[in-house]
Amino acid sequence: MKTNEEFIQGVYGKRDALVKKRKKRMAFTATAVCAVLCVAAAITANFFDDNNLTKFSHTTEIEQGGFMNQNGNEAHSGQLKAENKYSDKVQSEKTEAFTKVPQDYSLLCEDNALMPEIATEIAIEGVPEGVAGYDGEKEEGGAEYAGETVTMNGSAVIEPATEVHKNGNTNEVKPTMPAPSKEPMASTEEIVEAAYSVIPEEERIYVIKDSANATVTRYADGRQEYEVGFQTTQDKYIKVKLDSELNPIWQGA
Amino acid sequence: MDNGESSYRRFLDGDDNAFGEIVEIYKDNLIFFINRYVRNFAVAEELAQDVFVELLMHKRRYNFKTSLKTYIFTIGRNLAVSYIRKCSRRPECAYEFIENEQDTALLEDEFIKKEQQRELHEALGRIAEDYSTALHLIYFEGMSYEQVGKVMKKNKKQVENIVYRAKKALKKEMEKEMSLDENE
């Protein structure tokens, strides 16, 4: 049997153990609550990120040349969730979109109410600096079309914009077309081969294939035409005209 | 004698010695009372300590509307009943102690001086738990029917009935004991 002192000591000891246990439980509860709050915050942040992606997917449509992609939103949102670098991604996608604009220019002019606006914006703003394949300083290409009012399939007219200088003066800025690519879209061999195949078989036997002389014609809208001339053994010169897709436009002597 | 209420007031004011006084007043009676439920002295002692821990942890819970004795014995009974319930659910109990015969004898010696009282105590152990608790609180602790009712969570009328039946059952047990002694 315990003495009074031992008994009281035991009581205090039990009390201390109980208090310690409660503190431990409180700390555990606090940790659990913190963890739950962190998870909730992360979920909320993801939710807002998803909402912002609507804007991003719109940019993606421009990149794709105006073709509306219904599944684009889902695909890209999934991609972005993984990377979680929304703003960087949007910036890079925009740059990519502008890079592709000269080639896909005609697609922007289709009967889509949104497209002429975008085309105008691109024409006025030009391709951003630092984009590969375009040098804003060079006159060739871009300069060729400067000062002209460009009509695209009759659906949109680019009006001259007004530029405000630092000193307050305003200048009328003529919109300029982006420079068409100087390189042919197809290789010389491909062009010659395509042109050769256009020639009828009865004439082809007289054609000296090695004498082929190809000329590339570039148009403002980025289109290219190829003209290939062949010498024949019958003192005849055969010309074949091909479009960008290497389809025959015209063939004759 | 205020049954420790004044000590409790001092304890509330931060006097640690007052708590010692309360323990001194109620410790033995409480252990003896709890032992009636758990029938193990060491367990009863641990549970009695738990009663005082409860007092320390929740100082302000006692509102002086009942006597401190009633309050302490109520906690003691509740703890004993939960202990028994816990033990009935699990084979291994919260407190595992080997019964110390010497301790039990010491405590019983203090309370049951005479042989007749010892027989009475043994007979009390054989009757129903409610009966023995009611009789213990009334005859060993000197509590009123109302106080017993508060400890046992019964009304006065119920306590009266329990005490009446308990006395009858105890008488029967005592007669049985005496007839056994005569046969020997």
CSV table of C-alpha atoms in Angstrom, one decimal:
chain,number,residue,atom,x,y,z
A,1,MET,CA,0.0,0.0,0.0
A,2,LYS,CA,1.3,3.4,-1.0
A,3,THR,CA,1.9,6.1,1.6
A,4,ASN,CA,0.2,9.5,1.2
A,5,GLU,CA,3.3,11.1,-0.4
A,6,GLU,CA,3.8,8.2,-2.8
A,7,PHE,CA,0.1,8.4,-3.7
A,8,ILE,CA,0.2,12.1,-4.3
A,9,GLN,CA,3.4,11.8,-6.3
A,10,GLY,CA,1.7,9.2,-8.4
A,11,VAL,CA,-1.2,11.5,-9.0
A,12,TYR,CA,1.0,14.3,-10.2
A,13,GLY,CA,3.0,11.9,-12.4
A,14,LYS,CA,-0.2,10.7,-14.0
A,15,ARG,CA,-1.3,14.3,-14.5
A,16,ASP,CA,2.0,15.2,-16.2
A,17,ALA,CA,1.8,12.2,-18.5
A,18,LEU,CA,-1.8,13.1,-19.5
A,19,VAL,CA,-0.8,16.7,-20.2
A,20,LYS,CA,2.1,15.5,-22.4
A,21,LYS,CA,-0.2,13.1,-24.2
A,22,ARG,CA,-2.7,15.9,-24.9
A,23,LYS,CA,0.0,18.3,-26.2
A,24,LYS,CA,1.2,15.5,-28.5
A,25,ARG,CA,-2.3,15.0,-29.8
A,26,MET,CA,-2.8,18.7,-30.3
A,27,ALA,CA,0.5,19.0,-32.2
A,28,PHE,CA,-0.6,16.0,-34.4
A,29,THR,CA,-4.0,17.6,-35.0
A,30,ALA,CA,-2.4,20.9,-35.9
A,31,THR,CA,-0.1,19.1,-38.4
A,32,ALA,CA,-3.0,17.3,-39.9
A,33,VAL,CA,-5.0,20.5,-40.3
A,34,CYS,CA,-2.0,22.2,-41.9
A,35,ALA,CA,-1.6,19.3,-44.3
A,36,VAL,CA,-5.3,19.4,-45.3
A,37,LEU,CA,-5.1,23.2,-45.8
A,38,CYS,CA,-2.0,22.8,-48.0
A,39,VAL,CA,-3.7,20.2,-50.1
A,40,ALA,CA,-6.8,22.5,-50.4
A,41,ALA,CA,-4.6,25.4,-51.4
A,42,ALA,CA,-2.8,23.3,-54.1
A,43,ILE,CA,-6.2,22.1,-55.4
A,44,THR,CA,-7.5,25.7,-55.6
A,45,ALA,CA,-4.3,26.9,-57.3
A,46,ASN,CA,-4.7,24.1,-59.9
A,47,PHE,CA,-8.3,25.1,-60.4
A,48,PHE,CA,-7.4,28.7,-61.3
A,49,ASP,CA,-4.6,27.5,-63.5
A,50,ASP,CA,-7.2,25.5,-65.5
A,51,ASN,CA,-9.4,28.5,-65.9
A,52,ASN,CA,-6.5,30.6,-67.3
A,53,LEU,CA,-5.8,27.8,-69.9
A,54,THR,CA,-8.9,29.0,-71.9
A,55,LYS,CA,-6.8,31.9,-73.1
A,56,PHE,CA,-3.9,29.7,-73.9
A,57,SER,CA,-5.9,27.3,-76.0
A,58,HIS,CA,-7.1,30.3,-78.1
A,59,THR,CA,-3.5,31.0,-78.9
A,60,THR,CA,-3.1,27.4,-79.9
A,61,GLU,CA,-5.9,27.8,-82.5
A,62,ILE,CA,-3.9,30.7,-84.1
A,63,GLU,CA,-0.9,28.5,-84.2
A,64,GLN,CA,-2.8,25.9,-86.0
A,65,GLY,CA,-3.7,28.3,-88.8
A,66,GLY,CA,-7.2,29.1,-87.7
A,67,PHE,CA,-8.5,25.5,-87.7
A,68,MET,CA,-10.7,25.2,-84.7
A,69,ASN,CA,-9.6,22.2,-82.7
A,70,GLN,CA,-12.3,21.1,-80.3
A,71,ASN,CA,-10.0,18.7,-78.5
A,72,GLY,CA,-7.2,21.3,-78.2
A,73,ASN,CA,-8.3,22.6,-74.9
A,74,GLU,CA,-8.2,19.2,-73.1
A,75,ALA,CA,-4.9,18.2,-74.7
A,76,HIS,CA,-3.1,21.4,-73.9
A,77,SER,CA,-4.6,21.7,-70.4
A,78,GLY,CA,-3.3,18.3,-69.6
A,79,GLN,CA,0.1,19.2,-70.9
A,80,LEU,CA,0.2,22.4,-68.9
A,81,LYS,CA,-0.9,20.8,-65.7
A,82,ALA,CA,2.2,18.7,-65.9
A,83,GLU,CA,4.6,21.6,-66.7
A,84,ASN,CA,2.9,24.2,-64.5
A,85,LYS,CA,4.6,27.0,-66.4
A,86,TYR,CA,1.6,28.7,-67.8
A,87,SER,CA,3.0,32.1,-68.7
A,88,ASP,CA,6.3,30.9,-70.2
A,89,LYS,CA,4.4,28.4,-72.3
A,90,VAL,CA,2.0,31.0,-73.6
A,91,GLN,CA,4.8,33.3,-74.6
A,92,SER,CA,6.6,30.6,-76.4
A,93,GLU,CA,3.4,29.4,-78.1
A,94,LYS,CA,2.7,32.9,-79.2
A,95,THR,CA,6.1,33.3,-80.7
A,96,GLU,CA,5.7,30.0,-82.5
A,97,ALA,CA,2.4,31.1,-83.8
A,98,PHE,CA,3.9,34.3,-85.3
A,99,THR,CA,6.7,32.4,-86.8
A,100,LYS,CA,4.3,30.2,-88.8
A,101,VAL,CA,2.1,33.1,-89.9
A,102,PRO,CA,3.8,34.0,-93.2
A,103,GLN,CA,3.3,30.4,-94.5
A,104,ASP,CA,-0.2,30.0,-93.2
A,105,TYR,CA,-1.3,33.5,-94.1
A,106,SER,CA,-3.8,32.5,-96.6
A,107,LEU,CA,-5.5,30.3,-94.1
A,108,LEU,CA,-6.1,33.2,-91.8
A,109,CYS,CA,-8.0,34.9,-94.5
A,110,GLU,CA,-10.7,32.3,-94.6
A,111,ASP,CA,-14.3,33.2,-93.9
A,112,ASN,CA,-13.9,33.3,-90.2
A,113,ALA,CA,-14.8,36.5,-88.4
A,114,LEU,CA,-11.8,36.2,-86.1
A,115,MET,CA,-9.2,35.6,-88.7
A,116,PRO,CA,-9.1,39.0,-90.5
A,117,GLU,CA,-8.5,40.7,-87.1
A,118,ILE,CA,-5.7,38.4,-86.3
A,119,ALA,CA,-4.2,38.9,-89.8
A,120,THR,CA,-4.4,42.6,-89.3
A,121,GLU,CA,-2.7,42.4,-85.9
A,122,ILE,CA,0.1,40.3,-87.3
A,123,ALA,CA,0.5,42.6,-90.3
A,124,ILE,CA,0.7,45.7,-88.1
A,125,GLU,CA,2.8,44.3,-85.3
A,126,GLY,CA,5.0,42.2,-87.6
A,127,VAL,CA,6.9,39.1,-86.4
A,128,PRO,CA,8.4,39.6,-83.0
A,129,GLU,CA,12.1,40.1,-82.8
A,130,GLY,CA,14.4,37.2,-82.3
A,131,VAL,CA,12.2,34.8,-84.2
A,132,ALA,CA,14.2,32.5,-86.5
A,133,GLY,CA,13.7,32.8,-90.2
A,134,TYR,CA,12.8,36.5,-90.2
A,135,ASP,CA,15.1,39.5,-90.1
A,136,GLY,CA,13.2,42.8,-89.6
A,137,GLU,CA,16.2,44.9,-90.8
A,138,LYS,CA,16.4,43.3,-94.2
A,139,GLU,CA,14.5,45.1,-97.0
A,140,GLU,CA,14.0,42.2,-99.3
A,141,GLY,CA,10.8,40.5,-99.1
A,142,GLY,CA,9.1,42.8,-96.6
A,143,ALA,CA,10.1,46.0,-98.4
A,144,GLU,CA,8.7,44.7,-101.6
A,145,TYR,CA,5.2,45.1,-100.3
A,146,ALA,CA,5.7,48.2,-98.2
A,147,GLY,CA,3.2,50.9,-98.8
A,148,GLU,CA,0.6,48.8,-100.4
A,149,THR,CA,-2.9,48.2,-99.1
A,150,VAL,CA,-3.2,44.5,-99.1
A,151,THR,CA,-6.5,42.8,-99.9
A,152,MET,CA,-6.8,39.2,-98.8
A,153,ASN,CA,-9.4,37.3,-100.7
A,154,GLY,CA,-11.6,40.3,-100.3
A,155,SER,CA,-12.4,39.5,-96.7
A,156,ALA,CA,-10.2,42.0,-95.0
A,157,VAL,CA,-8.4,45.2,-95.7
A,158,ILE,CA,-5.5,46.3,-93.7
A,159,GLU,CA,-5.7,50.0,-93.1
A,160,PRO,CA,-2.6,52.1,-92.4
A,161,ALA,CA,-1.9,52.4,-88.7
A,162,THR,CA,-0.7,55.5,-86.8
A,163,GLU,CA,2.6,55.3,-85.0
A,164,VAL,CA,3.1,57.7,-82.0
A,165,HIS,CA,6.7,58.8,-81.6
A,166,LYS,CA,8.3,59.6,-78.2
A,167,ASN,CA,8.4,63.3,-79.2
A,168,GLY,CA,4.7,63.3,-79.7
A,169,ASN,CA,4.7,63.4,-83.5
A,170,THR,CA,2.5,60.9,-85.3
A,171,ASN,CA,3.4,59.2,-88.5
A,172,GLU,CA,1.3,57.1,-90.6
A,173,VAL,CA,2.8,53.6,-90.8
A,174,LYS,CA,2.1,51.6,-93.8
A,175,PRO,CA,1.6,47.9,-93.1
A,176,THR,CA,4.1,45.7,-94.5
A,177,MET,CA,3.9,42.0,-95.4
A,178,PRO,CA,6.2,39.6,-93.8
A,179,ALA,CA,9.0,38.4,-96.1
A,180,PRO,CA,8.2,35.3,-98.0
A,181,SER,CA,10.6,32.5,-97.7
A,182,LYS,CA,13.5,32.7,-100.2
A,183,GLU,CA,14.0,29.0,-100.2
A,184,PRO,CA,11.8,26.9,-102.5
A,185,MET,CA,9.4,24.7,-100.7
A,186,ALA,CA,10.5,21.6,-102.5
A,187,SER,CA,14.0,20.5,-103.5
A,188,THR,CA,15.3,20.9,-107.1
A,189,GLU,CA,15.2,17.1,-107.6
A,190,GLU,CA,11.6,16.9,-106.5
A,191,ILE,CA,10.6,19.8,-108.7
A,192,VAL,CA,12.4,18.4,-111.8
A,193,GLU,CA,11.0,14.9,-111.1
A,194,ALA,CA,7.5,16.3,-110.7
A,195,ALA,CA,7.9,18.3,-114.0
A,196,TYR,CA,9.3,15.3,-115.8
A,197,SER,CA,6.4,13.2,-114.8
A,198,VAL,CA,4.0,15.7,-116.2
A,199,ILE,CA,5.4,15.3,-119.7
A,200,PRO,CA,3.4,12.8,-121.8
A,201,GLU,CA,5.2,9.5,-122.4
A,202,GLU,CA,5.5,9.8,-126.2
A,203,GLU,CA,7.4,13.1,-125.7
A,204,ARG,CA,9.3,12.0,-122.7
A,205,ILE,CA,11.6,9.8,-124.8
A,206,TYR,CA,13.0,12.9,-126.5
A,207,VAL,CA,13.5,14.8,-123.3
A,208,ILE,CA,17.1,15.2,-122.0
A,209,LYS,CA,16.4,15.1,-118.3
A,210,ASP,CA,19.8,16.4,-117.3
A,211,SER,CA,19.2,19.6,-119.2
A,212,ALA,CA,16.5,20.6,-116.9
A,213,ASN,CA,16.5,24.3,-115.9
A,214,ALA,CA,14.2,25.2,-113.0
A,215,THR,CA,13.1,28.8,-112.1
A,216,VAL,CA,11.3,29.6,-108.8
A,217,THR,CA,8.8,32.5,-108.7
A,218,ARG,CA,7.7,33.7,-105.3
A,219,TYR,CA,4.5,35.6,-104.6
A,220,ALA,CA,3.5,38.0,-101.8
A,221,ASP,CA,1.3,35.6,-100.1
A,222,GLY,CA,4.1,33.1,-99.7
A,223,ARG,CA,3.0,31.0,-102.7
A,224,GLN,CA,5.7,29.7,-105.0
A,225,GLU,CA,5.6,28.6,-108.6
A,226,TYR,CA,8.2,26.5,-110.4
A,227,GLU,CA,8.9,26.6,-114.1
A,228,VAL,CA,11.1,23.8,-115.4
A,229,GLY,CA,12.5,23.8,-119.0
A,230,PHE,CA,13.8,20.6,-120.7
A,231,GLN,CA,16.0,20.4,-123.8
A,232,THR,CA,14.9,17.6,-126.2
A,233,THR,CA,16.7,15.7,-128.9
A,234,GLN,CA,14.4,17.2,-131.5
A,235,ASP,CA,15.5,20.8,-131.0
A,236,LYS,CA,12.4,21.4,-129.1
A,237,TYR,CA,12.2,23.1,-125.6
A,238,ILE,CA,9.5,21.9,-123.3
A,239,LYS,CA,8.3,24.0,-120.3
A,240,VAL,CA,6.4,22.8,-117.3
A,241,LYS,CA,4.8,25.1,-114.7
A,242,LEU,CA,4.1,23.7,-111.3
A,243,ASP,CA,2.4,25.3,-108.2
A,244,SER,CA,3.6,25.1,-104.6
A,245,GLU,CA,2.2,21.7,-104.2
A,246,LEU,CA,4.0,20.5,-107.4
A,247,ASN,CA,0.8,20.2,-109.3
A,248,PRO,CA,1.1,21.0,-113.0
A,249,ILE,CA,-0.4,24.4,-114.0
A,250,TRP,CA,0.7,24.5,-117.5
A,251,GLN,CA,2.8,22.5,-119.9
A,252,GLY,CA,3.9,23.3,-123.4
A,253,ALA,CA,6.7,23.7,-125.9
B,1,MET,CA,-15.8,19.4,9.6
B,2,ASP,CA,-16.6,20.5,6.0
B,3,ASN,CA,-15.6,17.3,4.3
B,4,GLY,CA,-12.7,19.0,2.5
B,5,GLU,CA,-14.7,21.8,0.8
B,6,SER,CA,-12.6,24.5,2.4
B,7,SER,CA,-9.5,22.7,1.4
B,8,TYR,CA,-10.8,22.5,-2.1
B,9,ARG,CA,-11.4,26.3,-2.2
B,10,ARG,CA,-7.8,26.8,-1.1
B,11,PHE,CA,-6.7,24.3,-3.8
B,12,LEU,CA,-8.5,26.4,-6.4
B,13,ASP,CA,-6.7,29.4,-5.2
B,14,GLY,CA,-3.4,27.6,-5.9
B,15,ASP,CA,-2.5,26.1,-2.6
B,16,ASP,CA,-0.9,22.7,-3.4
B,17,ASN,CA,-0.9,21.6,0.2
B,18,ALA,CA,-4.7,21.8,0.2
B,19,PHE,CA,-4.8,19.1,-2.5
B,20,GLY,CA,-2.7,16.9,-0.2
B,21,GLU,CA,-5.2,17.4,2.5
B,22,ILE,CA,-8.1,16.3,0.2
B,23,VAL,CA,-6.1,13.2,-0.8
B,24,GLU,CA,-5.5,12.5,2.9
B,25,ILE,CA,-9.2,12.8,3.8
B,26,TYR,CA,-10.6,10.6,1.0
B,27,LYS,CA,-7.8,8.3,-0.2
B,28,ASP,CA,-8.4,5.2,1.9
B,29,ASN,CA,-12.2,5.4,1.8
B,30,LEU,CA,-12.1,5.8,-1.9
B,31,ILE,CA,-9.8,2.9,-2.5
B,32,PHE,CA,-12.0,0.7,-0.2
B,33,PHE,CA,-15.1,1.8,-2.1
B,34,ILE,CA,-13.6,1.2,-5.6
B,35,ASN,CA,-12.2,-2.1,-4.4
B,36,ARG,CA,-15.8,-3.2,-3.9
B,37,TYR,CA,-16.3,-2.9,-7.6
B,38,VAL,CA,-13.0,-4.1,-9.0
B,39,ARG,CA,-12.1,-6.6,-6.3
B,40,ASN,CA,-8.4,-5.9,-6.7
B,41,PHE,CA,-6.7,-3.6,-4.3
B,42,ALA,CA,-3.9,-2.5,-6.6
B,43,VAL,CA,-6.4,-1.7,-9.4
B,44,ALA,CA,-8.5,0.2,-6.8
B,45,GLU,CA,-5.5,2.2,-5.8
B,46,GLU,CA,-4.7,3.1,-9.4
B,47,LEU,CA,-8.3,4.1,-10.0
B,48,ALA,CA,-8.4,6.2,-6.9
B,49,GLN,CA,-5.3,8.0,-8.2
B,50,ASP,CA,-7.1,8.6,-11.5
B,51,VAL,CA,-10.0,10.2,-9.5
B,52,PHE,CA,-7.6,12.7,-8.0
B,53,VAL,CA,-5.9,13.3,-11.4
B,54,GLU,CA,-9.4,14.1,-12.7
B,55,LEU,CA,-9.7,16.7,-9.8
B,56,LEU,CA,-6.4,18.2,-10.8
B,57,MET,CA,-7.2,18.3,-14.6
B,58,HIS,CA,-10.6,19.8,-14.2
B,59,LYS,CA,-10.4,21.9,-11.1
B,60,ARG,CA,-13.4,24.1,-12.0
B,61,ARG,CA,-15.8,21.3,-12.7
B,62,TYR,CA,-16.7,20.9,-9.1
B,63,ASN,CA,-19.3,23.6,-8.4
B,64,PHE,CA,-19.9,23.1,-4.6
B,65,LYS,CA,-23.6,22.3,-5.1
B,66,THR,CA,-23.0,18.8,-3.8
B,67,SER,CA,-20.6,17.7,-1.1
B,68,LEU,CA,-17.0,17.1,-2.2
B,69,LYS,CA,-17.3,13.6,-0.9
B,70,THR,CA,-20.3,12.8,-3.2
B,71,TYR,CA,-18.4,14.3,-6.1
B,72,ILE,CA,-15.2,12.3,-5.5
B,73,PHE,CA,-17.1,9.1,-4.9
B,74,THR,CA,-19.2,9.7,-8.1
B,75,ILE,CA,-16.0,10.0,-10.1
B,76,GLY,CA,-14.7,6.9,-8.4
B,77,ARG,CA,-17.8,4.8,-9.2
B,78,ASN,CA,-17.7,6.0,-12.8
B,79,LEU,CA,-14.1,5.1,-13.3
B,80,ALA,CA,-14.6,1.7,-11.6
B,81,VAL,CA,-17.6,0.9,-13.8
B,82,SER,CA,-15.8,1.9,-17.0
B,83,TYR,CA,-12.8,-0.2,-15.8
B,84,ILE,CA,-15.0,-3.2,-15.4
B,85,ARG,CA,-16.7,-2.6,-18.7
B,86,LYS,CA,-13.3,-2.3,-20.4
B,87,CYS,CA,-12.2,-5.5,-18.7
B,88,SER,CA,-15.3,-7.4,-19.8
B,89,ARG,CA,-14.5,-6.4,-23.5
B,90,ARG,CA,-10.8,-7.3,-23.5
B,91,PRO,CA,-9.1,-10.2,-21.7
B,92,GLU,CA,-6.2,-7.9,-20.8
B,93,CYS,CA,-7.3,-5.0,-18.6
B,94,ALA,CA,-6.1,-1.4,-18.4
B,95,TYR,CA,-4.3,-2.1,-15.1
B,96,GLU,CA,-2.7,-5.5,-14.8
B,97,PHE,CA,-1.8,-6.1,-11.2
B,98,ILE,CA,-1.3,-9.2,-9.1
B,99,GLU,CA,-3.5,-9.0,-6.1
B,100,ASN,CA,-1.4,-8.0,-3.1
B,101,GLU,CA,-3.0,-10.0,-0.2
B,102,GLN,CA,-1.0,-8.0,2.3
B,103,ASP,CA,-2.2,-4.6,1.1
B,104,THR,CA,-5.8,-5.8,1.0
B,105,ALA,CA,-5.5,-7.2,4.5
B,106,LEU,CA,-4.0,-4.0,5.8
B,107,LEU,CA,-6.9,-1.9,4.4
B,108,GLU,CA,-9.5,-4.3,5.5
B,109,ASP,CA,-8.0,-4.4,9.0
B,110,GLU,CA,-8.3,-0.7,9.2
B,111,PHE,CA,-12.0,-0.8,8.3
B,112,ILE,CA,-13.1,-4.1,9.6
B,113,LYS,CA,-11.9,-4.3,13.1
B,114,LYS,CA,-14.2,-6.9,14.5
B,115,GLU,CA,-14.8,-10.4,13.3
B,116,GLN,CA,-18.5,-9.7,12.9
B,117,GLN,CA,-17.8,-6.7,10.7
B,118,ARG,CA,-15.4,-8.9,8.7
B,119,GLU,CA,-18.2,-11.4,8.1
B,120,LEU,CA,-20.5,-8.5,7.1
B,121,HIS,CA,-17.9,-7.2,4.6
B,122,GLU,CA,-17.5,-10.7,3.1
B,123,ALA,CA,-21.3,-11.1,2.8
B,124,LEU,CA,-21.4,-7.6,1.2
B,125,GLY,CA,-19.1,-8.9,-1.5
B,126,ARG,CA,-21.4,-11.7,-2.3
B,127,ILE,CA,-24.6,-9.7,-2.9
B,128,ALA,CA,-25.4,-7.7,-6.1
B,129,GLU,CA,-23.1,-4.8,-6.9
B,130,ASP,CA,-25.8,-2.1,-6.6
B,131,TYR,CA,-26.9,-3.5,-3.2
B,132,SER,CA,-23.3,-3.6,-1.8
B,133,THR,CA,-22.5,-0.1,-3.2
B,134,ALA,CA,-25.6,1.5,-1.6
B,135,LEU,CA,-25.0,-0.2,1.7
B,136,HIS,CA,-21.3,0.7,1.7
B,137,LEU,CA,-22.0,4.4,1.0
B,138,ILE,CA,-24.7,4.6,3.6
B,139,TYR,CA,-23.1,2.5,6.4
B,140,PHE,CA,-19.4,2.9,5.8
B,141,GLU,CA,-19.3,6.4,4.3
B,142,GLY,CA,-22.3,7.8,6.2
B,143,MET,CA,-23.9,9.3,3.1
B,144,SER,CA,-27.6,10.3,2.9
B,145,TYR,CA,-30.0,8.6,0.4
B,146,GLU,CA,-29.8,11.7,-1.8
B,147,GLN,CA,-26.0,11.6,-1.8
B,148,VAL,CA,-26.0,7.9,-2.6
B,149,GLY,CA,-28.6,8.6,-5.4
B,150,LYS,CA,-26.2,11.2,-6.9
B,151,VAL,CA,-23.3,8.8,-6.8
B,152,MET,CA,-25.3,5.9,-8.2
B,153,LYS,CA,-27.3,8.1,-10.6
B,154,LYS,CA,-30.6,7.0,-9.1
B,155,ASN,CA,-33.4,9.0,-7.4
B,156,LYS,CA,-34.1,8.9,-3.7
B,157,LYS,CA,-37.0,6.4,-4.0
B,158,GLN,CA,-34.9,4.0,-6.1
B,159,VAL,CA,-32.1,4.2,-3.5
B,160,GLU,CA,-34.6,3.4,-0.7
B,161,ASN,CA,-35.8,0.3,-2.6
B,162,ILE,CA,-32.2,-0.8,-3.3
B,163,VAL,CA,-31.2,-0.4,0.3
B,164,TYR,CA,-34.3,-2.3,1.5
B,165,ARG,CA,-33.6,-5.2,-0.9
B,166,ALA,CA,-29.9,-5.0,-0.1
B,167,LYS,CA,-30.6,-5.4,3.6
B,168,LYS,CA,-32.7,-8.5,2.9
B,169,ALA,CA,-30.1,-10.0,0.6
B,170,LEU,CA,-27.4,-9.3,3.1
B,171,LYS,CA,-29.4,-10.9,5.9
B,172,LYS,CA,-29.9,-14.0,3.8
B,173,GLU,CA,-26.2,-14.2,3.1
B,174,MET,CA,-25.3,-13.7,6.8
B,175,GLU,CA,-27.8,-16.5,7.8
B,176,LYS,CA,-26.3,-18.8,5.2
B,177,GLU,CA,-22.8,-18.0,6.6
B,178,MET,CA,-23.9,-18.7,10.2
B,179,SER,CA,-25.6,-21.9,9.3
B,180,LEU,CA,-22.4,-23.0,7.6
B,181,ASP,CA,-20.4,-22.1,10.7
B,182,GLU,CA,-22.8,-24.1,12.9
B,183,ASN,CA,-22.5,-27.2,10.7
B,184,GLU,CA,-18.7,-27.0,10.9
